[in-house]
XYZ file of C-alpha atoms in Angstrom:
328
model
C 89.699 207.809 86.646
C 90.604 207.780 83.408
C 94.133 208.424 82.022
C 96.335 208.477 78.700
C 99.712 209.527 77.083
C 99.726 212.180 74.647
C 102.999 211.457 71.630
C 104.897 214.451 72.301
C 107.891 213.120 70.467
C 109.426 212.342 73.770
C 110.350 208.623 74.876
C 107.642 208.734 77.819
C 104.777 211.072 76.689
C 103.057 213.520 78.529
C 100.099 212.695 80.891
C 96.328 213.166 79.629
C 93.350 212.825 81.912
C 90.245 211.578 80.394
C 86.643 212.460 80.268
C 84.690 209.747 81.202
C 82.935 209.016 77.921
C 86.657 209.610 75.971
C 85.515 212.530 74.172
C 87.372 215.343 76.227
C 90.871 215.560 77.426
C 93.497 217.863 79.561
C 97.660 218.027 80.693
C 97.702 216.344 84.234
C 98.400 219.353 86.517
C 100.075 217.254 89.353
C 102.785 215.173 87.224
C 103.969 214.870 83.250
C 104.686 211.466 82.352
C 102.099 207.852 83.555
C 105.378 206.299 85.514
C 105.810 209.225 87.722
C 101.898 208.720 88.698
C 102.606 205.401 89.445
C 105.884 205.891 91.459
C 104.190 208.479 93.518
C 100.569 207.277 93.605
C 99.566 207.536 97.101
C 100.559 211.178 96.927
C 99.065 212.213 93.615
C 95.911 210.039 93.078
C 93.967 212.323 94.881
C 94.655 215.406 93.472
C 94.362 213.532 89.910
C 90.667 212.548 91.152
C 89.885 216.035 91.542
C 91.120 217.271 88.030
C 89.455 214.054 86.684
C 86.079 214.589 88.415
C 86.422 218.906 87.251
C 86.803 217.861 83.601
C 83.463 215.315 84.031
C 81.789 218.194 85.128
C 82.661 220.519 81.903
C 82.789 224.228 81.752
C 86.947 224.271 82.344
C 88.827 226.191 78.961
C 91.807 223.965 78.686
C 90.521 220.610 77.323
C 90.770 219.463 73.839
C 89.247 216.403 72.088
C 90.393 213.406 73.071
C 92.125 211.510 69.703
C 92.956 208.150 69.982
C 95.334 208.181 67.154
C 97.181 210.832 69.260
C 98.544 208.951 72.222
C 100.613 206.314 73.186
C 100.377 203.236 75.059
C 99.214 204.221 78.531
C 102.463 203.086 80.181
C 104.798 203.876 77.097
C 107.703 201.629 78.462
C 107.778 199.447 81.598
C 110.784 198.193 84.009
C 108.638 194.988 83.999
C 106.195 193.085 81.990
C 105.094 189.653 82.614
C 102.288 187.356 81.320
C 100.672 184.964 82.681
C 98.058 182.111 81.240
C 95.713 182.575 83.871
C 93.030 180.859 81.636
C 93.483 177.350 81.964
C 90.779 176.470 79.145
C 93.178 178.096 76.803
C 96.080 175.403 77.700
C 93.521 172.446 77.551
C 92.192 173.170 74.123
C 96.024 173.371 72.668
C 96.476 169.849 74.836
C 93.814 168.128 72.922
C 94.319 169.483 69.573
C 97.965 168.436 69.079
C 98.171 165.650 72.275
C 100.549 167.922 74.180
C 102.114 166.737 77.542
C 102.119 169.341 79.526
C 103.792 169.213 83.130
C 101.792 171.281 85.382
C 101.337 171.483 89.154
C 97.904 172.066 90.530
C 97.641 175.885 91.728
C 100.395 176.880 90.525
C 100.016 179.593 87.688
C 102.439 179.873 84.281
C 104.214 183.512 84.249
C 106.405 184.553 81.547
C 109.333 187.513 81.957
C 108.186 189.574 78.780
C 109.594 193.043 76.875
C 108.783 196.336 78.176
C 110.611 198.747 75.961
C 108.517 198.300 72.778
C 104.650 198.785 73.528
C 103.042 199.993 70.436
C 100.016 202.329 70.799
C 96.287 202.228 69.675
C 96.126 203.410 66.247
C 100.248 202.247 65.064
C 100.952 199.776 62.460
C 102.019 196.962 63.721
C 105.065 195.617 61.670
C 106.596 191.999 61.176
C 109.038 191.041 58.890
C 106.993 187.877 56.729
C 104.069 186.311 56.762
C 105.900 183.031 57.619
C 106.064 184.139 61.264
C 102.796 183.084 61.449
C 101.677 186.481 63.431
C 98.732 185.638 65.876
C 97.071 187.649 68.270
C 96.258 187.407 71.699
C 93.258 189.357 73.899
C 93.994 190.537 77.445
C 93.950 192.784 80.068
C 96.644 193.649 82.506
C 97.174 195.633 85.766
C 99.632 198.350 86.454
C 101.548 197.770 89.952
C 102.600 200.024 92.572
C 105.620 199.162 94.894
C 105.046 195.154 95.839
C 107.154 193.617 99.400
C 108.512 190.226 98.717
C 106.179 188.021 99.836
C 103.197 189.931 99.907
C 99.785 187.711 100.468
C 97.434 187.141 97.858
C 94.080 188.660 99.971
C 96.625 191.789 100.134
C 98.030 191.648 96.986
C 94.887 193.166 95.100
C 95.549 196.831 96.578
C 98.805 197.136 95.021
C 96.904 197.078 91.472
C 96.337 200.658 90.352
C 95.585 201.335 86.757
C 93.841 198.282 84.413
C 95.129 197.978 80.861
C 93.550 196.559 77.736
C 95.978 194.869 75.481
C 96.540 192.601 71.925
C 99.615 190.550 72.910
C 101.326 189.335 69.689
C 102.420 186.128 69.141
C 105.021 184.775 66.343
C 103.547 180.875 65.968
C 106.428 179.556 63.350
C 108.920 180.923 66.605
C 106.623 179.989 69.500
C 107.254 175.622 69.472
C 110.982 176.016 68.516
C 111.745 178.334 71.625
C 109.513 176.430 74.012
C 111.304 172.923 72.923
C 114.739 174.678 73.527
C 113.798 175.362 77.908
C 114.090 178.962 78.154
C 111.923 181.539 77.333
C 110.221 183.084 74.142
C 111.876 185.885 72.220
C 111.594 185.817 68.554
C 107.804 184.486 69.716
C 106.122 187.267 71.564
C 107.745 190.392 70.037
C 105.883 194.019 70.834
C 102.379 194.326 72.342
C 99.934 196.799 71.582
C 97.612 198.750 74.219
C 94.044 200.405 74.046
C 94.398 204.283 74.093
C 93.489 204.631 78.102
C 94.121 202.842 81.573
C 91.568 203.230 84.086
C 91.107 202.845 87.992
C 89.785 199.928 89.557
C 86.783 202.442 90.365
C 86.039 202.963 86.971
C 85.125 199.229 86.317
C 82.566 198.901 89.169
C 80.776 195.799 90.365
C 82.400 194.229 87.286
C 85.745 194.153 89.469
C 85.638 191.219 91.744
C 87.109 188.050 93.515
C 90.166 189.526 91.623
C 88.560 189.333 88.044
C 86.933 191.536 85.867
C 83.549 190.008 84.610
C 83.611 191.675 81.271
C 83.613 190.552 77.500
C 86.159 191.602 75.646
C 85.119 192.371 71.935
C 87.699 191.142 68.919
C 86.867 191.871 65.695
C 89.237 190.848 62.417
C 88.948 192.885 59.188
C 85.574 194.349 60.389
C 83.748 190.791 61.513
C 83.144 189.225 65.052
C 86.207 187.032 66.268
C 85.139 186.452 69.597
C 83.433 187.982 72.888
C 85.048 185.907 75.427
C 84.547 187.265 79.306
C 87.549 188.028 81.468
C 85.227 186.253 84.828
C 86.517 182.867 83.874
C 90.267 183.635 85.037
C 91.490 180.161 87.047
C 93.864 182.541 89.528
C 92.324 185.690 90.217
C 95.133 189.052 90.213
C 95.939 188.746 93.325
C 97.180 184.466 93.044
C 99.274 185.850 90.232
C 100.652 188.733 91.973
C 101.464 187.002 95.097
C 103.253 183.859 92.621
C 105.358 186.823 90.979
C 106.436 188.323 93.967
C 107.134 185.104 96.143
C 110.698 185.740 96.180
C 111.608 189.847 94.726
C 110.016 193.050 95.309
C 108.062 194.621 92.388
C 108.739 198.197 91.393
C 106.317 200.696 90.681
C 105.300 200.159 86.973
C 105.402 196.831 86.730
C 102.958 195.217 83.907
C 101.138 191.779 84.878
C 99.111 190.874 82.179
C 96.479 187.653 82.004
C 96.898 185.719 79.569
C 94.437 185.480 76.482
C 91.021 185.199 77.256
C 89.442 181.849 76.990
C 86.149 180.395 78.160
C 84.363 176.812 77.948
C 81.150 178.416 76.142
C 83.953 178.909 73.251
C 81.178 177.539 71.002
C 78.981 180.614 71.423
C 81.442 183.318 72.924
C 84.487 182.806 70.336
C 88.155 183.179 70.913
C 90.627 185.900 71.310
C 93.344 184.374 69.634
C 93.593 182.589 66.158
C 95.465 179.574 68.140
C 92.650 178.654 69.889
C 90.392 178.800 66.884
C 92.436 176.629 64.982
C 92.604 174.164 67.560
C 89.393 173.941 68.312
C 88.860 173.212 64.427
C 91.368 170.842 64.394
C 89.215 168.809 67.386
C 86.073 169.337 65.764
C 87.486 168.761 62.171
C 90.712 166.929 62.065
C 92.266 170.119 60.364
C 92.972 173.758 61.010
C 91.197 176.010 58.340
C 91.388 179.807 59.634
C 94.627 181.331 58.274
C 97.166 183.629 60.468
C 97.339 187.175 60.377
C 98.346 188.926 56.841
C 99.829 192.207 55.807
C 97.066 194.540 55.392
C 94.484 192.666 57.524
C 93.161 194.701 60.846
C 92.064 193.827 64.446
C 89.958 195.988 67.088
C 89.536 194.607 70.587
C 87.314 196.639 73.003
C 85.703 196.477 76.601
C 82.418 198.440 77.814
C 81.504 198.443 81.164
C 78.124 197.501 82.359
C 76.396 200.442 81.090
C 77.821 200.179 77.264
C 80.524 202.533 77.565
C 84.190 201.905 76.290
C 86.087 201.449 79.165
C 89.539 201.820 77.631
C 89.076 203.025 74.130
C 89.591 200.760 71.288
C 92.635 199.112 70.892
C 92.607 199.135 66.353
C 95.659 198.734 63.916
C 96.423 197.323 60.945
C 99.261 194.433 60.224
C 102.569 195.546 58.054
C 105.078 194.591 56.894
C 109.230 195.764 58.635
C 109.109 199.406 57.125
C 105.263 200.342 56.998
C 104.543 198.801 53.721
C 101.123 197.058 53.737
């Protein structure tokens, strides 16, 4: 199942269902807004499926085209969003670059408490104040949560993961070192995050969906050219590890947002990045100096997913950097 959140001028959208191949689209009968699916899932996911599978089939007189440009993120705002680095490769090519101590204990993953009041969606600006911030992006996907019990087992934890997300989280680099030296936690680094135009089931992603990973490539492109393909298969702690870390010790509410991490693999020479950090560090290894610049006004960025048979999963996920106001 496919699903997305039409800009209606209201804080919280109103609830699409998607065609399949993205072209088509219709109002949710069962429920307006993504967070009320997700708060009453196990009574509405099945009448959702029907109206999902009806407008696959054609031949109903409600449904419009489906415009990206239209919608907002998925899950417009979120009670909670965390991150995680779930790909360790990402952590060891920053270690070697700039000979970084890092203190880490074995199987334990890093999760960050993140904003989820400010998700931008797939076709906004996104606006910084100056270049200086040094604005970097960052590839991912991310799961939408049900209700999670304190203490919930990682074989059980997967079944509490309803809706996948595709996602550019933005980083500030001039910020990022100054907060993490100071002990707490980012703020002026990791400002909004962007989402692709639709979430989709677990169903939706097939055989691709296993051992709590999805074996896909994520496609980043920058100003029109190749950036990276890396696959999301190489996660070190599958969904299920994180979610069981996150909710060692609270309860998760319905809505909450756990997202990966960027994407990173050890093939990075033939499979790219999905972040400029790890580009640049990886040049400064190979050439004693970083040479590819951060993100400037004007400049754009796609990031996309197709499942096995070549067909966009979650839309594509394209905007265009600005400056505070909208001015390119």
């Amino acid at each position: 199942m496919k699903l997305a959140t039409l800009r209606d001028g209201s804080r919280d959208g109103r609830l699409l269902v998607v065609s399949r191949d993205l072209s088509r689209a219709r109002f949710a009968d069962t429920v307006s807004t993504m967070q009320g699916a997700i708060e009453r899932w196990s009574e509405l996911e099945a009448a959702l499926q029907v109206e999902y599978q009806a407008l696959n089939a054609g031949g109903q007189t409600d449904t419009f085209a489906f415009e990206p440009a239209q919608v907002m993120a998925p899950l417009p705002r979120a009670y909670q969003f965390v991150d995680a680095s779930a790909f360790l490769n990402h952590g060891d090519i920053m270690e070697r670059a700039y000979n970084l101590s890092v203190k880490r204990e074995s199987g334990i993953p890093v999760l960050v408490q993140r904003q989820g009041d400010d998700f931008l969606g797939p076709r906004d600006n996104y606006p910084f104040p100056v270049e200086q911030d040094n604005c970097d992006f960052e590839g991912e996907i991310a799961v939408v949560l049900d209700d999670v019990p304190m203490g919930v087992d990682a074989s059980r934890a997967e079944k509490h993961i309803k809706l996948f997300l595709l996602l550019n989280d933005v980083s500030m680099r001039a910020h990022l070192f100054r907060e993490l030296s100071m002990g707490f936690g980012f703020i002026n680094a990791k400002p909004a995050t962007a989402f692709a135009p639709v979430a989709v089931t677990p169903d939706e992603l097939g055989d691709a969906w296993r051992d709590g990973r999805v074996h896909l490539d994520m496609q980043v492109s920058r100003n029109g050219e190749w950036f990276g393909n890396p696959s999301g298969g190489e996660m070190d702690f599958s969904f299920g590890e994180l979610i069981s870390h996150l909710a060692y010790n609270r309860n998760l509410g319905a809505g909450t947002v756990l997202a990966t991490g960027t994407f990173s693999n050890r093939n990075y020479s033939e499979v790219g990045s999905a972040c400029l950090a790890e580009r640049r560090a990886i040049e400064m290894i190979e050439h004693g100096e970083s040479s590819t610049e951060f993100m400037r006004f004007g400049e754009t960025l796609r990031f996309e997913m197709c499942g096995r048979d070549g067909q966009s999963l979650f839309g594509a996920l394209e905007h265009r950097m600005v400056a505070t106001g909208g001015k390119p």
